[in-house]
Every structure is written in C-alpha cells, then in structure tokens.
mmCIF file of C-alpha atoms in Angstrom:
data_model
loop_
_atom_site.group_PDB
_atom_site.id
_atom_site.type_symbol
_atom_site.label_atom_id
_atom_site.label_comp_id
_atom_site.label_asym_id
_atom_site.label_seq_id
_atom_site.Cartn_x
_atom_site.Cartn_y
_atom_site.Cartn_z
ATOM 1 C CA UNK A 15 110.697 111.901 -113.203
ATOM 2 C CA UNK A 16 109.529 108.455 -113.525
ATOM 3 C CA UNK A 17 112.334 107.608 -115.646
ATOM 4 C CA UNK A 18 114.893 108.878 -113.283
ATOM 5 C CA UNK A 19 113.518 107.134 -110.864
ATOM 6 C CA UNK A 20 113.106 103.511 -112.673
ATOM 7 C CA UNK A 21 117.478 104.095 -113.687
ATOM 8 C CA UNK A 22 117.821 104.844 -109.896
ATOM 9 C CA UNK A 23 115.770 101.368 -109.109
ATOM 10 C CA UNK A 24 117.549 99.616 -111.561
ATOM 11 C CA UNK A 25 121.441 100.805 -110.071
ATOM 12 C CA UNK A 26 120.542 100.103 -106.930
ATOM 13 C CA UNK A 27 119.460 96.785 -107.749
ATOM 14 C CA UNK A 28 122.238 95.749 -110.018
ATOM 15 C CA UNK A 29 124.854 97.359 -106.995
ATOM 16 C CA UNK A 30 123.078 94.984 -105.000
ATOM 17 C CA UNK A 31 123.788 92.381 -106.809
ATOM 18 C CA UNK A 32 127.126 92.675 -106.954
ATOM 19 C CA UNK A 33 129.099 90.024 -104.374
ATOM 20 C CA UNK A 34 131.386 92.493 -102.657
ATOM 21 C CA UNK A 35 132.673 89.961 -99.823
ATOM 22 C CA UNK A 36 134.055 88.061 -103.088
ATOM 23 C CA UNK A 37 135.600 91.281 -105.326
ATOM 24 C CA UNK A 38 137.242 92.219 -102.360
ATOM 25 C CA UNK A 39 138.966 88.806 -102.169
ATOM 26 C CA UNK A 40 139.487 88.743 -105.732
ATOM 27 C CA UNK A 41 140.888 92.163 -105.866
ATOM 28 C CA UNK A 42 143.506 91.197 -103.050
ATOM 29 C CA UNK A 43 144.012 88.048 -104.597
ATOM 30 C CA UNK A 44 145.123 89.768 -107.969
ATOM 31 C CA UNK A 45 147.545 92.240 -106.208
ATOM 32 C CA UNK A 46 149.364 89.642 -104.574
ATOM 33 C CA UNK A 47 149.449 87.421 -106.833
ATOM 34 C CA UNK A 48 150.514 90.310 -109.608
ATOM 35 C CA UNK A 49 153.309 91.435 -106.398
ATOM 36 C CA UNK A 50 154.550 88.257 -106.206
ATOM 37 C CA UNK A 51 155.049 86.990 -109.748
ATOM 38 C CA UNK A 52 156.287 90.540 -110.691
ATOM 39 C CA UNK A 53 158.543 90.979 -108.211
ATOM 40 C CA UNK A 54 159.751 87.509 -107.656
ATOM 41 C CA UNK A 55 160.236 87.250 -111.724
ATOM 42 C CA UNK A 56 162.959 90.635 -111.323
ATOM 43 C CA UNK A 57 164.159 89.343 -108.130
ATOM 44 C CA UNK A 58 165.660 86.048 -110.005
ATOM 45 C CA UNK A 59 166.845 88.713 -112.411
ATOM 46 C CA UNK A 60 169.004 90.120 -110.286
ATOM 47 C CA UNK A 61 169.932 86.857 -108.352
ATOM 48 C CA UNK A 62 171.272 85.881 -111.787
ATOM 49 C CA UNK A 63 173.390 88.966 -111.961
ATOM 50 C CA UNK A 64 175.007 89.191 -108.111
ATOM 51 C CA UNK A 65 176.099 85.736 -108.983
ATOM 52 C CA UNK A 66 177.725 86.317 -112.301
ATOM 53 C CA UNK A 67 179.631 89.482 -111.492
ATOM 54 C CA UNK A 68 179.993 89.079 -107.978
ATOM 55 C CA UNK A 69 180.607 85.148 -107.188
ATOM 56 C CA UNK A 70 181.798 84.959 -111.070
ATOM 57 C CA UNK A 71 179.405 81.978 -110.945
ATOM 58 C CA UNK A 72 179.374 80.537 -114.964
ATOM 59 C CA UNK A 73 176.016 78.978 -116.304
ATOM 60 C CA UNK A 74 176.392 74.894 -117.374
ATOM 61 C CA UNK A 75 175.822 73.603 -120.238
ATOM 62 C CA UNK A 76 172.195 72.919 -121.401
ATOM 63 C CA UNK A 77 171.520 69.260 -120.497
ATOM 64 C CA UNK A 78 172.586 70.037 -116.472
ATOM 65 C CA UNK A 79 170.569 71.191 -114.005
ATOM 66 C CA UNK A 80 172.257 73.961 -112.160
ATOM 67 C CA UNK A 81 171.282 76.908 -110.369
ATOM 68 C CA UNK A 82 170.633 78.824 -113.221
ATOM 69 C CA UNK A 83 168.483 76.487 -114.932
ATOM 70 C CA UNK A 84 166.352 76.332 -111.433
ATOM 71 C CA UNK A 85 166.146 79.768 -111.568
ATOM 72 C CA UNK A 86 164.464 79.526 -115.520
ATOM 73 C CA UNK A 87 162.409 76.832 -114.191
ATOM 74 C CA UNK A 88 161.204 79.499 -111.273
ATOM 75 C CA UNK A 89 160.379 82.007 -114.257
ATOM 76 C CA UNK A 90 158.229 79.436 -116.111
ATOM 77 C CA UNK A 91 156.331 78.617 -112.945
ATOM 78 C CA UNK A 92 155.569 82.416 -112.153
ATOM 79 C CA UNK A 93 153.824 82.455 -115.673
ATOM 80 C CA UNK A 94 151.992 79.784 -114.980
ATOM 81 C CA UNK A 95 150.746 80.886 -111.300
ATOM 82 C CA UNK A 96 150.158 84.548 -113.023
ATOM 83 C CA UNK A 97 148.194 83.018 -115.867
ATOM 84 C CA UNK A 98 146.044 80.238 -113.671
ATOM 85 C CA UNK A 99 145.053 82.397 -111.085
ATOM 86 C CA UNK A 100 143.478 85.127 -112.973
ATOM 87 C CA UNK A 101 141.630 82.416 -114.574
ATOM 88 C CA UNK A 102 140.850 81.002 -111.042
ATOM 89 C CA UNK A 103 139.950 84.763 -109.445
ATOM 90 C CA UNK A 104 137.235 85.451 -112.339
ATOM 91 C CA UNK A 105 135.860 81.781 -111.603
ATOM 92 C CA UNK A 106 135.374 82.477 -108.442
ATOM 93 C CA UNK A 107 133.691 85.928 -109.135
ATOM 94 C CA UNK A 108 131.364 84.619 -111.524
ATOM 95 C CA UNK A 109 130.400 81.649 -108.750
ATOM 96 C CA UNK A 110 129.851 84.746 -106.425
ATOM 97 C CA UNK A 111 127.274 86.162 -109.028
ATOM 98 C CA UNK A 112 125.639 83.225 -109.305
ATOM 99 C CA UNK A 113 125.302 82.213 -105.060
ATOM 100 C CA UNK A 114 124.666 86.193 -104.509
ATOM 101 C CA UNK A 115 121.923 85.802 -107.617
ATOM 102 C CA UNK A 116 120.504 82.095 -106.649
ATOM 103 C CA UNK A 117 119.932 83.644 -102.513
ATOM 104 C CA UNK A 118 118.095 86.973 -104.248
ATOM 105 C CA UNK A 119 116.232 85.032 -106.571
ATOM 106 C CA UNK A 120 114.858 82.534 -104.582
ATOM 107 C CA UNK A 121 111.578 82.820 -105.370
ATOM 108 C CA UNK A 122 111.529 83.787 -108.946
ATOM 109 C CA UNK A 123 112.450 81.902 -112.021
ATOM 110 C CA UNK A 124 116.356 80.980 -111.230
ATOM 111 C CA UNK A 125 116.163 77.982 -109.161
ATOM 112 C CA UNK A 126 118.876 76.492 -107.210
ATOM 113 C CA UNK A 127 120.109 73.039 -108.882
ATOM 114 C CA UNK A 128 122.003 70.194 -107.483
ATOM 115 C CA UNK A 129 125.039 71.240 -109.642
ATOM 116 C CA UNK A 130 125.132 74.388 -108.021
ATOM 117 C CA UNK A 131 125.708 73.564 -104.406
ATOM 118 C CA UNK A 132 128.087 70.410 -105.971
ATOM 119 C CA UNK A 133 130.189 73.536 -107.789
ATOM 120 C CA UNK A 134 130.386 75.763 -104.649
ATOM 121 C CA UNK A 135 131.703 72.288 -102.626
ATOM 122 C CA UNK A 136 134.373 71.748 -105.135
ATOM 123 C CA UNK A 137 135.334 75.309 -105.134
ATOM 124 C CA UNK A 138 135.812 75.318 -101.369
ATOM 125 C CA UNK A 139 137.458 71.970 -101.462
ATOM 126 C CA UNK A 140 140.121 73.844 -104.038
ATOM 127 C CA UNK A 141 140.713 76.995 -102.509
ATOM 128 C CA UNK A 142 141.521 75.349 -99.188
ATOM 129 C CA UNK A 143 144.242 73.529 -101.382
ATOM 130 C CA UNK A 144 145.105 76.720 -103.002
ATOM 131 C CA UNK A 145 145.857 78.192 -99.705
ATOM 132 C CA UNK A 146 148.030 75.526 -98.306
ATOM 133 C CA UNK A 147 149.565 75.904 -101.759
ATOM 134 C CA UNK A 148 150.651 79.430 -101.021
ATOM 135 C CA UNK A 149 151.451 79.085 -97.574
ATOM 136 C CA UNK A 150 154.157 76.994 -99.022
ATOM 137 C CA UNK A 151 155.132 79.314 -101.337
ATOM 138 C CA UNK A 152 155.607 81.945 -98.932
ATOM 139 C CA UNK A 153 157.261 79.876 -96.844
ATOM 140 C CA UNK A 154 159.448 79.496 -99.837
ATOM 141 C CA UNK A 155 160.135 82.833 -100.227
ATOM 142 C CA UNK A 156 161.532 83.954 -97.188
ATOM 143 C CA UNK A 157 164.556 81.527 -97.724
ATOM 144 C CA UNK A 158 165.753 84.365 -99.945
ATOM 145 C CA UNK A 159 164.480 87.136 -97.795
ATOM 146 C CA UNK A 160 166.614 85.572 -95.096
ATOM 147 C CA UNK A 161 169.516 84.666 -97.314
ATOM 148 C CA UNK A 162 169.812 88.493 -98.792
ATOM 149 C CA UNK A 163 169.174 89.735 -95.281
ATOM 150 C CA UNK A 164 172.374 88.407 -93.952
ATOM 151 C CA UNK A 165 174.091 89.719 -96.683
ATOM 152 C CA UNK A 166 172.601 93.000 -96.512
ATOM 153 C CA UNK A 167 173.360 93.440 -92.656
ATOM 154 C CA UNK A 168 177.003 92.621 -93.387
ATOM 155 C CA UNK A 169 177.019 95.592 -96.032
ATOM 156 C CA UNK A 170 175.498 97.591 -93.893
ATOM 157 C CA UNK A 171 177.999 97.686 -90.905
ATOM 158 C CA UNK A 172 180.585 96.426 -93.297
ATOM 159 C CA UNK A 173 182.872 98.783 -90.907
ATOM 160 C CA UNK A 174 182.230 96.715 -87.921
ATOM 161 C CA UNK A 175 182.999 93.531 -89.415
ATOM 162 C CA UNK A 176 186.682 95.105 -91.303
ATOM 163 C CA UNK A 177 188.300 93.364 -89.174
ATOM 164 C CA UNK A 178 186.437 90.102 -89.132
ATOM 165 C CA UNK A 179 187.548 87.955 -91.937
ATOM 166 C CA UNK A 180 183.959 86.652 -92.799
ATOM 167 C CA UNK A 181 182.928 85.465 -96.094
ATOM 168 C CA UNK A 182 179.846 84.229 -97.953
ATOM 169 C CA UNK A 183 180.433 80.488 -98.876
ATOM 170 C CA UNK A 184 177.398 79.724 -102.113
ATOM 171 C CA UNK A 185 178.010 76.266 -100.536
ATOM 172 C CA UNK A 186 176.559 77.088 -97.078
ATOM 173 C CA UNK A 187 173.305 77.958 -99.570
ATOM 174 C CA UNK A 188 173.003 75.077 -101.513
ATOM 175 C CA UNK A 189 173.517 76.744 -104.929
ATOM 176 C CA UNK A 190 176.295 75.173 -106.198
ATOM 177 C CA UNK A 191 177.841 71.582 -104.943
ATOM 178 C CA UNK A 192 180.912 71.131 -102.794
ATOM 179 C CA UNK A 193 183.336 70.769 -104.675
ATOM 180 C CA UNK A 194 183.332 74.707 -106.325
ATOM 181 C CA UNK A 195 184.376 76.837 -104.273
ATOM 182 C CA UNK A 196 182.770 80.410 -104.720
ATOM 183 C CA UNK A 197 182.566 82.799 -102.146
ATOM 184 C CA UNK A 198 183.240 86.458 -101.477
ATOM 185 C CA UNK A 199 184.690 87.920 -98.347
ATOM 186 C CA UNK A 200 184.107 90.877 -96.673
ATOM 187 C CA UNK A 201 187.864 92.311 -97.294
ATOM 188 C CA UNK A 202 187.426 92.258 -101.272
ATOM 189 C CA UNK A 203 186.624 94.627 -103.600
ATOM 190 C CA UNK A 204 184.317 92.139 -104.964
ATOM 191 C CA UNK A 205 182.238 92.322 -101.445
ATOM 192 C CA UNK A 206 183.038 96.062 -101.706
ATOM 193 C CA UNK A 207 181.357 96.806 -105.475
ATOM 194 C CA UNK A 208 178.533 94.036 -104.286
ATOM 195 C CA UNK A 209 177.690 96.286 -101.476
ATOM 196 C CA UNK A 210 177.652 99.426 -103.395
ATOM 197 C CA UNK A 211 175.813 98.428 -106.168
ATOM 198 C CA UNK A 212 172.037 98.537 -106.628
ATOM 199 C CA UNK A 213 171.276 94.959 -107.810
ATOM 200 C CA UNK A 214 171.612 94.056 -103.809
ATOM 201 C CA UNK A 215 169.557 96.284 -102.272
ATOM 202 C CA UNK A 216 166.840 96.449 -105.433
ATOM 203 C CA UNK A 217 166.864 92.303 -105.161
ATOM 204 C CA UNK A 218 166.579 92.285 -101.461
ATOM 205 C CA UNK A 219 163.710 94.419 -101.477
ATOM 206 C CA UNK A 220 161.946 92.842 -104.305
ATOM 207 C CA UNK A 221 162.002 89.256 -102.462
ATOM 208 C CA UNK A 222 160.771 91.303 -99.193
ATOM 209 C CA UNK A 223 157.656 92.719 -101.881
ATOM 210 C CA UNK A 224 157.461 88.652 -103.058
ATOM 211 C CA UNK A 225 156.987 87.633 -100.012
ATOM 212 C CA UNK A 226 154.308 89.896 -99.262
ATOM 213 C CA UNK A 227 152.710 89.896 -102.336
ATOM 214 C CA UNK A 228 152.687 85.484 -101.037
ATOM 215 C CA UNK A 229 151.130 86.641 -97.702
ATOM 216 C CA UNK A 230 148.285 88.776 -99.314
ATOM 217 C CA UNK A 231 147.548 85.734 -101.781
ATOM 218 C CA UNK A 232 147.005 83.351 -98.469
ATOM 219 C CA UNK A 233 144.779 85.889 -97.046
ATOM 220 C CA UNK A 234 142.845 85.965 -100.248
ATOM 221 C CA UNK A 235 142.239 82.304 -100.052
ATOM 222 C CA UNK A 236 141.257 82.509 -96.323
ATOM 223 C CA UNK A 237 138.897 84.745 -97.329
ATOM 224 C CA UNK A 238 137.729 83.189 -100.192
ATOM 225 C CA UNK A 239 136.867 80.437 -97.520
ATOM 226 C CA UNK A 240 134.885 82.045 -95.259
ATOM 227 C CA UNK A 241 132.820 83.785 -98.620
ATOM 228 C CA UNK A 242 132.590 80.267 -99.929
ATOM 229 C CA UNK A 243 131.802 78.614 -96.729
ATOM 230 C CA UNK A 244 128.884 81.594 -96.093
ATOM 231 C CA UNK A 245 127.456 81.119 -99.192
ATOM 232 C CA UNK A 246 127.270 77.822 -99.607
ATOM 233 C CA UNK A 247 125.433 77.543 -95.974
ATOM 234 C CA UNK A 248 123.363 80.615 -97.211
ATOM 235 C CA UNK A 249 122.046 77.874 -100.407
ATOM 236 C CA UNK A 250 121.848 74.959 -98.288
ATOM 237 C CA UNK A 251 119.384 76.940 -96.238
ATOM 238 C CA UNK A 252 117.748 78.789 -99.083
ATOM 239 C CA UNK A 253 117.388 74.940 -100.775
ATOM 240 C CA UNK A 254 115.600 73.805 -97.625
ATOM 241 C CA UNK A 255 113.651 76.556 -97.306
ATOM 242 C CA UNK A 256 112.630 76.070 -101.348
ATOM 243 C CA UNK A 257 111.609 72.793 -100.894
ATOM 244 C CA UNK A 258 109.236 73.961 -97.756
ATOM 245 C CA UNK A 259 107.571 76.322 -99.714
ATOM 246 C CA UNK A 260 106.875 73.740 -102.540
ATOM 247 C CA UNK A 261 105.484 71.250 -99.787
ATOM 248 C CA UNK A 262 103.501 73.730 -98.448
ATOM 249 C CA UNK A 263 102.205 75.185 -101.774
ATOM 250 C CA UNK A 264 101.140 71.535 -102.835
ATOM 251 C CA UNK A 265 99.363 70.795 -99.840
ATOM 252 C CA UNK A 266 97.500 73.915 -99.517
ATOM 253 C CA UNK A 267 96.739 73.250 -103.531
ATOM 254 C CA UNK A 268 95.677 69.586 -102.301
ATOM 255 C CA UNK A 269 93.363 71.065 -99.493
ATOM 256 C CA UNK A 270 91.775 73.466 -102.137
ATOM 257 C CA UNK A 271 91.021 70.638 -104.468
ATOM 258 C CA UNK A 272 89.448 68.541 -101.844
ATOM 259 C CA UNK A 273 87.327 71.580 -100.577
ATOM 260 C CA UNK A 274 85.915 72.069 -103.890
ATOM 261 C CA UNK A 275 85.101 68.849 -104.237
ATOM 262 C CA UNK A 276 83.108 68.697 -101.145
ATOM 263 C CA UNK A 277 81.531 71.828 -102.060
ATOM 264 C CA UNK A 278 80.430 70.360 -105.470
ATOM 265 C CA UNK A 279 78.971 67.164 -103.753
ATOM 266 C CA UNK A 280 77.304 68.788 -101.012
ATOM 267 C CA UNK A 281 75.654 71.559 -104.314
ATOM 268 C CA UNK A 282 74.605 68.161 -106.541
ATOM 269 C CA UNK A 283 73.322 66.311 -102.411
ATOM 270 C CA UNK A 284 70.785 69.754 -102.739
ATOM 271 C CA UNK A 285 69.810 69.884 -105.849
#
C-alpha cells in the first residue's frame, strides 16, 4: 500500500512537472512545420511536372538560374527549415523544463542563475524573429495558392469560358522572361489534359495544406511568446522573491547572533 502510494506521489509529481503550455506549442509547431515542408516539397514536385508536360517548359543548362533551379533551391531550403526547427522545438522544450523546474524548485537546491533569465531573453528575442520569419513565409505561399486557384476556377467552369479565348501567359507569373513565350489556352487539348489530370488538383491542394501548415507554425511562435514571456516574468518574480528570503534569513540570523550575545554578557554581568 505504501508503495502504491509513493509511485502515485511520484507520477503526479513528475506530470506536474511537465510544461504543457510549451508541448502544446511544440507539438503544433512540429505539425506545421512537418505540413508545410512535406507538402510544399511535393507541391514543387508537381509544379515541375504541369510545366514540363503542359507549358513544355525545358530546364537550362546548369550554370543559369531558371525556374527550375529556384524551385531546387526551394527543396534545399525546406530541409533546412525541417531540420532547424526540430532542433529549435526541443530547445525550447527543454528551456520549458528548466523555467517550469527553476519556479517549483525555488526553495530547494536548483537555484535560479543569471544565465538563466539571460537564456529565456534570448529565446524570446528569437522566436519573435522566428515568427516574423514565417509570417513571411506564409505570405509566400499563398502566391501559389492564388496562382493555382485561377487556374483551377478556369478548369472548373471550363464550359463557361469555351467561348472565351483566354489563356495562361507563364510571363504574367514571372517564371520565365519575356521573350519565351509559353502559355496554354483554354481551347487546347493541352488546357484540356491539364485540367483532367491529377497533378493540378493534387498540387493545388498541397500548396492550400503549405500554407496552412505556414499559418499553424506562426501560431506556434505566438504562442511560444506568450509561454516565454509568462515564464520569464514568473523567474523575474521568483528571483526577487529569492533574494527577499535570503535578506530576510540573514537578518533574522544577524538578530539571533546579537541576542545571544547579549544574553551571554548579561549571564558573565551575574556571575
């Protein structure tokens, strides 16, 4: 009985050590980061595709810098933001262990240093960049959304617009320069196939899941703010209130010392 009861003291207390405010952040940060670099790495997949079998849109040589090669460049930066913020997410987990385990543990052997509160200010001071970071991105992102959007709306009332002559002009997008001329119109079998095959609905939606996946990561840093923020208030105060209870140990330790001493004098004035 004792037993189960010491396991039962001992979950309890390491569930309440656990910094929930900051998994929860770190669990949304993960799935949007993991939406958005997985579903923005097969969206430029199938960007790739639509433009070589649809817009017939032939990759330069090495040395230039052409839309393909942006779109490898976009690849190698999705590793990177994959691979640095699952570094940055457990960082931030274990500095939520360690503010959760500094407020609890006021009062026993972990102490609160200097380095501490100067590691919870730098983390703050890099989220908040983090976050204007991804509101970029994901202001990025819905270029593409919008781009594929217009196309998509044009396949699906490509009955309404029969008659209408329009095309889609890679120029009007920036991809390639002026002088190529690449485009599709909506009386083609090109525009046709394009419209029935899966790589343009599949893409479109992927970019739509990018660009949420973007959205969730910029709420996980705003929320990562306020947990940072909170906690390092919560040591500021718990520092104050540390160095109060030292002043006020030492004092009462000084008034002690000075009573016994009286208390000796007056003992030997007797005697």
């Amino acid at each position: 009985m004792l037993k189960s009861e010491s396991c039962f003291e001992c979950c309890i207390k390491c569930l309440g050590g656990i910094p929930y405010a900051s998994l929860i952040a770190t669990i949304l940060l993960y799935a949007g980061v993991a939406l958005f670099c997985g579903c923005g790495h097969e969206a430029l997949s199938g960007t790739v595709t639509i433009l070589q079998n649809y817009f017939e849109v032939v990759r330069g040589p090495l040395d230039s810098l052409d839309v393909f090669t942006m779109i490898d460049i976009f690849k190698y930066v999705i590793y990177g933001v994959a691979a640095a913020f699952f570094v940055y997410g457990i960082l931030l987990m274990v500095e939520g262990f360690f503010t959760t385990g500094a407020i609890r543990d006021l009062y026993g052997d972990f102490k609160i240093t200097t380095c501490g509160r100067c590691v919870s200010a730098w983390f703050i001071m890099l989220t908040y960049i983090f976050m204007l970071a991804w509101l970029g991105v994901t202001a990025f992102t819905s270029l593409p959304v919008f781009m594929y959007f217009n196309i998509w709306t044009m396949c699906q009332n490509i009955t309404a617009v029969e008659g209408a002559n329009l095309c889609l002009d890679l120029r009007q997008f920036g991809i390639i320069t002026m002088g190529e001329e690449k485009k599709v119109c909506t009386g083609s079998d090109k525009f046709l196939k394009m419209c029935e095959s899966n790589e343009l609905d599949l893409t479109f939606h992927l970019f739509i899941c990018a660009l949420a996946g973007a959205g969730a990561a910029v709420i996980a840093m705003v929320h990562y703010l306020m947990v940072l923020s909170a906690n390092w208030a919560y040591v500021k105060d718990a520092c104050r209130m540390q160095k109060y209870e030292d002043i006020k140990s030492k004092e009462e330790q000084e008034l002690h010392d000075i009573h016994s001493t009286r208390s000796k004098e007056r003992l030997n004035a007797y005697t």
